[in-house]
Amino acid sequence: MYDGCDTYEDLRKMRDQQIKQVAKNHTELNRFHDGLMTQVVQLAQEKVEKERGPAPSSFSFFLMGSGGRFEQALWSDQDHGIVYESTSDEAHDYFLNLGKEISVGLNDVGYELCDGHVMASNPLWCKSFEEWKGQLDGWMEEETFEAVRHLLIFVDARVIVGRDEFIDDLKKEIHYKMDESPYLLKRMLKNTMHVKKGVGVFGQLLAETHGSHAGDVNSKQTAFFPYVNAVRLLALKERLMNTATLSRLASISDHTLGRSERKEYEDEFRKLLHFRLEYCKQENYDAVHYVTIDSLPKEQKKELKEMMKKGIELYNHTKKVIEKGCS
């Protein structure tokens, strides 16, 4: 697939030519994203090695956000980081430089820069293993909204280049701390409690009322977030390593969520992933999570409302489970 793709521009052309062919299937689309981003990292490594020599230690490049959860849409922004073994100043400079080159390459290939700077080009997300341990401990000890938000972002980390052990061991650190401080999970719940309503009191879909997406529904905030946030919290409660929402759901114990309920939520989330590819706008990153209500057939409006309602139902169940466990 990548024969002849020796530059970021080559990869961008290949992406534009091929992505719509795989965008009808969620799994194929995300495999495509993984392969494309891996290739960008390899080109970035080659460029940095020519300029600065080989990497001073082993490292892992990991995705977070929708990429970490294997849930990217047709268009996606960047959420990634680097963890490396060495603690030297040389390693710090080298891998931060690599992180910056990767961010440039991904942007050239079609992945928007992250507005919140959650990228390996930011020293906050590019650290040695020991520094990462210290940073995670700090986030878990803080009471601030931002520290908990950063922690929740990291929980979705998934390695695509390098050793899985770095990230697995860091996640175990989080789990150990949660064993010592059960209320940490309740703080995480508070961080995700705001849920944007997608269905009104009269059963109508609630569209944006102003701006460039007036008349559209934001499926990310009204439909995806309740599932993603709820299942991430349940996975943390059970100390699961999985990152994909469907994989996490399948691994949650019957005690926390009954088997039939799990199956029902899995089915609804699969429908939601397909719905996004089928009915959401596809022209650019800004539009990819929006769906125009007036363009939806009656049956799909009903389906969207049901998916939203089930997501809120799951989130409310999660809230009860966590509050009961921390009472």
GROMACS .gro file of N, CA and C in nm, residues 60-176:
model
  351
   60SER      N    1   0.807   0.444   2.292
   60SER     CA    2   0.676   0.407   2.237
   60SER      C    3   0.603   0.534   2.196
   61PHE      N    4   0.543   0.528   2.079
   61PHE     CA    5   0.455   0.635   2.032
   61PHE      C    6   0.312   0.584   2.046
   62PHE      N    7   0.229   0.661   2.115
   62PHE     CA    8   0.094   0.614   2.142
   62PHE      C    9  -0.012   0.717   2.102
   63LEU      N   10  -0.127   0.666   2.066
   63LEU     CA   11  -0.243   0.748   2.034
   63LEU      C   12  -0.333   0.757   2.156
   64MET      N   13  -0.407   0.868   2.165
   64MET     CA   14  -0.512   0.884   2.264
   64MET      C   15  -0.637   0.934   2.192
   65GLY      N   16  -0.741   0.974   2.267
   65GLY     CA   17  -0.862   1.020   2.202
   65GLY      C   18  -0.925   0.910   2.120
   66SER      N   19  -0.991   0.949   2.012
   66SER     CA   20  -1.060   0.850   1.927
   66SER      C   21  -0.961   0.754   1.863
   67GLY      N   22  -0.838   0.800   1.835
   67GLY     CA   23  -0.736   0.711   1.780
   67GLY      C   24  -0.696   0.604   1.879
   68GLY      N   25  -0.678   0.643   2.004
   68GLY     CA   26  -0.646   0.546   2.108
   68GLY      C   27  -0.756   0.444   2.128
   69ARG      N   28  -0.880   0.487   2.108
   69ARG     CA   29  -0.995   0.396   2.124
   69ARG      C   30  -1.029   0.322   1.994
   70PHE      N   31  -0.952   0.344   1.887
   70PHE     CA   32  -0.980   0.280   1.758
   70PHE      C   33  -1.120   0.319   1.710
   71GLU      N   34  -1.150   0.451   1.724
   71GLU     CA   35  -1.284   0.500   1.691
   71GLU      C   36  -1.280   0.628   1.608
   72GLN      N   37  -1.180   0.642   1.522
   72GLN     CA   38  -1.169   0.763   1.442
   72GLN      C   39  -1.274   0.766   1.332
   73ALA      N   40  -1.319   0.887   1.302
   73ALA     CA   41  -1.409   0.909   1.189
   73ALA      C   42  -1.326   0.925   1.062
   74LEU      N   43  -1.389   0.967   0.954
   74LEU     CA   44  -1.318   0.987   0.828
   74LEU      C   45  -1.206   1.090   0.847
   75TRP      N   46  -1.238   1.197   0.918
   75TRP     CA   47  -1.140   1.300   0.951
   75TRP      C   48  -1.116   1.297   1.101
   76SER      N   49  -0.993   1.328   1.142
   76SER     CA   50  -0.960   1.323   1.284
   76SER      C   51  -0.848   1.423   1.314
   77ASP      N   52  -0.843   1.469   1.439
   77ASP     CA   53  -0.731   1.552   1.479
   77ASP      C   54  -0.624   1.465   1.545
   78GLN      N   55  -0.522   1.528   1.598
   78GLN     CA   56  -0.411   1.454   1.659
   78GLN      C   57  -0.425   1.450   1.811
   79ASP      N   58  -0.411   1.332   1.867
   79ASP     CA   59  -0.400   1.314   2.012
   79ASP      C   60  -0.296   1.204   2.032
   80HIS      N   61  -0.175   1.240   2.073
   80HIS     CA   62  -0.070   1.139   2.083
   80HIS      C   63   0.039   1.181   2.179
   81GLY      N   64   0.126   1.086   2.212
   81GLY     CA   65   0.237   1.114   2.303
   81GLY      C   66   0.351   1.017   2.281
   82ILE      N   67   0.459   1.041   2.352
   82ILE     CA   68   0.577   0.954   2.347
   82ILE      C   69   0.622   0.926   2.490
   83VAL      N   70   0.660   0.802   2.516
   83VAL     CA   71   0.728   0.765   2.641
   83VAL      C   72   0.857   0.694   2.601
   84TYR      N   73   0.968   0.733   2.664
   84TYR     CA   74   1.098   0.676   2.628
   84TYR      C   75   1.171   0.630   2.754
   85GLU      N   76   1.270   0.543   2.735
   85GLU     CA   77   1.334   0.476   2.848
   85GLU      C   78   1.438   0.563   2.918
   86SER      N   79   1.524   0.629   2.843
   86SER     CA   80   1.634   0.706   2.901
   86SER      C   81   1.584   0.829   2.976
   87THR      N   82   1.659   0.872   3.076
   87THR     CA   83   1.623   0.994   3.150
   87THR      C   84   1.721   1.108   3.121
   88SER      N   85   1.806   1.092   3.020
   88SER     CA   86   1.908   1.192   2.991
   88SER      C   87   1.850   1.316   2.922
   89ASP      N   88   1.924   1.427   2.933
   89ASP     CA   89   1.885   1.549   2.863
   89ASP      C   90   1.887   1.528   2.712
   90GLU      N   91   1.983   1.446   2.666
   90GLU     CA   92   1.993   1.415   2.523
   90GLU      C   93   1.865   1.348   2.474
   91ALA      N   94   1.816   1.251   2.553
   91ALA     CA   95   1.693   1.181   2.515
   91ALA      C   96   1.575   1.277   2.515
   92HIS      N   97   1.568   1.364   2.615
   92HIS     CA   98   1.459   1.462   2.622
   92HIS      C   99   1.455   1.547   2.495
   93ASP      N  100   1.569   1.602   2.455
   93ASP     CA  101   1.575   1.687   2.336
   93ASP      C  102   1.543   1.607   2.209
   94TYR      N  103   1.598   1.486   2.202
   94TYR     CA  104   1.581   1.403   2.083
   94TYR      C  105   1.434   1.369   2.060
   95PHE      N  106   1.367   1.320   2.164
   95PHE     CA  107   1.229   1.272   2.145
   95PHE      C  108   1.129   1.386   2.133
   96LEU      N  109   1.160   1.500   2.195
   96LEU     CA  110   1.073   1.616   2.174
   96LEU      C  111   1.084   1.663   2.030
   97ASN      N  112   1.204   1.657   1.975
   97ASN     CA  113   1.225   1.691   1.834
   97ASN      C  114   1.149   1.593   1.744
   98LEU      N  115   1.156   1.465   1.779
   98LEU     CA  116   1.082   1.364   1.703
   98LEU      C  117   0.932   1.389   1.713
   99GLY      N  118   0.884   1.423   1.833
   99GLY     CA  119   0.743   1.452   1.851
   99GLY      C  120   0.696   1.568   1.765
  100LYS      N  121   0.780   1.670   1.755
  100LYS     CA  122   0.747   1.786   1.671
  100LYS      C  123   0.741   1.747   1.524
  101GLU      N  124   0.835   1.664   1.482
  101GLU     CA  125   0.838   1.619   1.342
  101GLU      C  126   0.716   1.533   1.310
  102ILE      N  127   0.677   1.446   1.403
  102ILE     CA  128   0.558   1.363   1.383
  102ILE      C  129   0.433   1.450   1.370
  103SER      N  130   0.423   1.552   1.454
  103SER     CA  131   0.306   1.641   1.449
  103SER      C  132   0.297   1.713   1.315
  104VAL      N  133   0.412   1.759   1.266
  104VAL     CA  134   0.418   1.824   1.135
  104VAL      C  135   0.374   1.726   1.026
  105GLY      N  136   0.429   1.604   1.032
  105GLY     CA  137   0.397   1.504   0.931
  105GLY      C  138   0.250   1.467   0.931
  106LEU      N  139   0.194   1.443   1.048
  106LEU     CA  140   0.052   1.408   1.057
  106LEU      C  141  -0.036   1.520   1.005
  107ASN      N  142   0.001   1.644   1.034
  107ASN     CA  143  -0.075   1.757   0.984
  107ASN      C  144  -0.070   1.764   0.832
  108ASP      N  145   0.049   1.741   0.777
  108ASP     CA  146   0.064   1.742   0.631
  108ASP      C  147  -0.020   1.633   0.565
  109VAL      N  148  -0.034   1.521   0.634
  109VAL     CA  149  -0.106   1.407   0.577
  109VAL      C  150  -0.259   1.422   0.592
  110GLY      N  151  -0.303   1.512   0.681
  110GLY     CA  152  -0.447   1.537   0.691
  110GLY      C  153  -0.507   1.527   0.829
  111TYR      N  154  -0.422   1.514   0.932
  111TYR     CA  155  -0.470   1.509   1.070
  111TYR      C  156  -0.448   1.645   1.136
  112GLU      N  157  -0.557   1.712   1.169
  112GLU     CA  158  -0.550   1.846   1.226
  112GLU      C  159  -0.470   1.848   1.355
  113LEU      N  160  -0.398   1.958   1.377
  113LEU     CA  161  -0.329   1.976   1.504
  113LEU      C  162  -0.431   1.987   1.616
  114CYS      N  163  -0.399   1.933   1.732
  114CYS     CA  164  -0.491   1.934   1.845
  114CYS      C  165  -0.498   2.073   1.907
  115ASP      N  166  -0.619   2.127   1.919
  115ASP     CA  167  -0.637   2.260   1.979
  115ASP      C  168  -0.585   2.264   2.122
  116GLY      N  169  -0.597   2.152   2.194
  116GLY     CA  170  -0.551   2.147   2.332
  116GLY      C  171  -0.406   2.106   2.347
  117HIS      N  172  -0.334   2.094   2.234
  117HIS     CA  173  -0.191   2.061   2.232
  117HIS      C  174  -0.160   1.925   2.298
  118VAL      N  175  -0.253   1.830   2.284
  118VAL     CA  176  -0.228   1.694   2.333
  118VAL      C  177  -0.152   1.619   2.224
  119MET      N  178  -0.024   1.650   2.215
  119MET     CA  179   0.061   1.595   2.109
  119MET      C  180   0.202   1.575   2.163
  120ALA      N  181   0.275   1.485   2.101
  120ALA     CA  182   0.413   1.456   2.144
  120ALA      C  183   0.507   1.572   2.118
  121SER      N  184   0.462   1.676   2.050
  121SER     CA  185   0.541   1.799   2.032
  121SER      C  186   0.536   1.887   2.156
  122ASN      N  187   0.448   1.852   2.251
  122ASN     CA  188   0.432   1.925   2.377
  122ASN      C  189   0.503   1.846   2.487
  123PRO      N  190   0.597   1.909   2.561
  123PRO     CA  191   0.671   1.837   2.666
  123PRO      C  192   0.580   1.767   2.768
  124LEU      N  193   0.457   1.816   2.784
  124LEU     CA  194   0.363   1.753   2.878
  124LEU      C  195   0.331   1.610   2.837
  125TRP      N  196   0.337   1.582   2.705
  125TRP     CA  197   0.298   1.450   2.653
  125TRP      C  198   0.417   1.375   2.592
  126CYS      N  199   0.539   1.421   2.622
  126CYS     CA  200   0.660   1.356   2.570
  126CYS      C  201   0.761   1.350   2.683
  127LYS      N  202   0.769   1.234   2.750
  127LYS     CA  203   0.850   1.223   2.870
  127LYS      C  204   0.914   1.084   2.881
  128SER      N  205   1.015   1.076   2.966
  128SER     CA  206   1.072   0.946   2.998
  128SER      C  207   0.971   0.867   3.082
  129PHE      N  208   0.993   0.736   3.090
  129PHE     CA  209   0.903   0.652   3.170
  129PHE      C  210   0.896   0.700   3.314
  130GLU      N  211   1.009   0.733   3.374
  130GLU     CA  212   1.011   0.778   3.514
  130GLU      C  213   0.940   0.912   3.529
  131GLU      N  214   0.959   1.001   3.432
  131GLU     CA  215   0.889   1.130   3.436
  131GLU      C  216   0.739   1.112   3.420
  132TRP      N  217   0.702   1.018   3.333
  132TRP     CA  218   0.558   0.990   3.316
  132TRP      C  219   0.498   0.939   3.447
  133LYS      N  220   0.569   0.852   3.518
  133LYS     CA  221   0.519   0.801   3.646
  133LYS      C  222   0.495   0.916   3.744
  134GLY      N  223   0.591   1.006   3.750
  134GLY     CA  224   0.577   1.121   3.839
  134GLY      C  225   0.463   1.211   3.800
  135GLN      N  226   0.446   1.231   3.669
  135GLN     CA  227   0.338   1.318   3.621
  135GLN      C  228   0.201   1.258   3.651
  136LEU      N  229   0.186   1.129   3.626
  136LEU     CA  230   0.059   1.062   3.655
  136LEU      C  231   0.027   1.067   3.804
  137ASP      N  232   0.129   1.044   3.888
  137ASP     CA  233   0.108   1.054   4.033
  137ASP      C  234   0.061   1.194   4.071
  138GLY      N  235   0.122   1.294   4.009
  138GLY     CA  236   0.083   1.433   4.037
  138GLY      C  237  -0.060   1.461   3.997
  139TRP      N  238  -0.098   1.414   3.879
  139TRP     CA  239  -0.236   1.434   3.834
  139TRP      C  240  -0.335   1.367   3.929
  140MET      N  241  -0.299   1.249   3.978
  140MET     CA  242  -0.390   1.175   4.065
  140MET      C  243  -0.402   1.239   4.204
  141GLU      N  244  -0.300   1.312   4.244
  141GLU     CA  245  -0.304   1.377   4.375
  141GLU      C  246  -0.372   1.513   4.371
  142GLU      N  247  -0.376   1.574   4.253
  142GLU     CA  248  -0.437   1.707   4.240
  142GLU      C  249  -0.590   1.698   4.245
  143GLU      N  250  -0.651   1.811   4.280
  143GLU     CA  251  -0.797   1.818   4.283
  143GLU      C  252  -0.852   1.894   4.163
  144THR      N  253  -0.765   1.945   4.077
  144THR     CA  254  -0.810   2.032   3.969
  144THR      C  255  -0.881   1.956   3.857
  145PHE      N  256  -0.971   2.024   3.791
  145PHE     CA  257  -1.044   1.967   3.678
  145PHE      C  258  -0.947   1.928   3.567
  146GLU      N  259  -0.848   2.015   3.541
  146GLU     CA  260  -0.755   1.990   3.431
  146GLU      C  261  -0.670   1.866   3.454
  147ALA      N  262  -0.624   1.845   3.579
  147ALA     CA  263  -0.541   1.728   3.608
  147ALA      C  264  -0.618   1.599   3.585
  148VAL      N  265  -0.744   1.596   3.629
  148VAL     CA  266  -0.827   1.475   3.610
  148VAL      C  267  -0.857   1.456   3.462
  149ARG      N  268  -0.879   1.567   3.390
  149ARG     CA  269  -0.904   1.557   3.245
  149ARG      C  270  -0.783   1.496   3.175
  150HIS      N  271  -0.664   1.541   3.211
  150HIS     CA  272  -0.542   1.485   3.152
  150HIS      C  273  -0.531   1.335   3.182
  151LEU      N  274  -0.565   1.298   3.302
  151LEU     CA  275  -0.559   1.157   3.342
  151LEU      C  276  -0.654   1.073   3.257
  152LEU      N  277  -0.776   1.123   3.236
  152LEU     CA  278  -0.874   1.051   3.156
  152LEU      C  279  -0.830   1.041   3.010
  153ILE      N  280  -0.765   1.144   2.960
  153ILE     CA  281  -0.712   1.139   2.824
  153ILE      C  282  -0.608   1.028   2.813
  154PHE      N  283  -0.517   1.022   2.911
  154PHE     CA  284  -0.410   0.922   2.907
  154PHE      C  285  -0.464   0.780   2.915
  155VAL      N  286  -0.571   0.758   2.987
  155VAL     CA  287  -0.627   0.623   3.004
  155VAL      C  288  -0.660   0.558   2.870
  156ASP      N  289  -0.688   0.639   2.767
  156ASP     CA  290  -0.720   0.586   2.635
  156ASP      C  291  -0.595   0.559   2.550
  157ALA      N  292  -0.476   0.571   2.608
  157ALA     CA  293  -0.351   0.553   2.532
  157ALA      C  294  -0.339   0.412   2.474
  158ARG      N  295  -0.297   0.407   2.348
  158ARG     CA  296  -0.275   0.278   2.278
  158ARG      C  297  -0.150   0.292   2.191
  159VAL      N  298  -0.055   0.204   2.210
  159VAL     CA  299   0.072   0.211   2.137
  159VAL      C  300   0.054   0.164   1.993
  160ILE      N  301   0.108   0.241   1.897
  160ILE     CA  302   0.110   0.193   1.758
  160ILE      C  303   0.252   0.176   1.706
  161VAL      N  304   0.350   0.235   1.773
  161VAL     CA  305   0.491   0.214   1.738
  161VAL      C  306   0.570   0.199   1.869
  162GLY      N  307   0.642   0.088   1.883
  162GLY     CA  308   0.721   0.069   2.003
  162GLY      C  309   0.662  -0.037   2.095
  163ARG      N  310   0.710  -0.038   2.220
  163ARG     CA  311   0.677  -0.142   2.317
  163ARG      C  312   0.549  -0.108   2.394
  164ASP      N  313   0.456  -0.206   2.398
  164ASP     CA  314   0.333  -0.189   2.475
  164ASP      C  315   0.360  -0.179   2.625
  165GLU      N  316   0.470  -0.240   2.670
  165GLU     CA  317   0.495  -0.251   2.814
  165GLU      C  318   0.503  -0.115   2.883
  166PHE      N  319   0.557  -0.015   2.816
  166PHE     CA  320   0.566   0.117   2.878
  166PHE      C  321   0.428   0.166   2.922
  167ILE      N  322   0.334   0.162   2.829
  167ILE     CA  323   0.200   0.212   2.858
  167ILE      C  324   0.127   0.120   2.955
  168ASP      N  325   0.142  -0.010   2.937
  168ASP     CA  326   0.077  -0.104   3.030
  168ASP      C  327   0.122  -0.079   3.173
  169ASP      N  328   0.253  -0.060   3.192
  169ASP     CA  329   0.306  -0.038   3.327
  169ASP      C  330   0.258   0.094   3.385
  170LEU      N  331   0.246   0.196   3.300
  170LEU     CA  332   0.197   0.325   3.349
  170LEU      C  333   0.049   0.317   3.387
  171LYS      N  334  -0.027   0.240   3.312
  171LYS     CA  335  -0.168   0.223   3.347
  171LYS      C  336  -0.183   0.143   3.477
  172LYS      N  337  -0.092   0.050   3.499
  172LYS     CA  338  -0.094  -0.024   3.626
  172LYS      C  339  -0.070   0.069   3.743
  173GLU      N  340   0.015   0.169   3.723
  173GLU     CA  341   0.039   0.269   3.826
  173GLU      C  342  -0.091   0.341   3.864
  174ILE      N  343  -0.171   0.373   3.761
  174ILE     CA  344  -0.301   0.438   3.786
  174ILE      C  345  -0.391   0.344   3.865
  175HIS      N  346  -0.393   0.217   3.827
  175HIS     CA  347  -0.478   0.119   3.895
  175HIS      C  348  -0.436   0.101   4.041
  176TYR      N  349  -0.304   0.098   4.067
  176TYR     CA  350  -0.257   0.085   4.205
  176TYR      C  351  -0.304   0.203   4.289
   0.00000   0.00000   0.00000
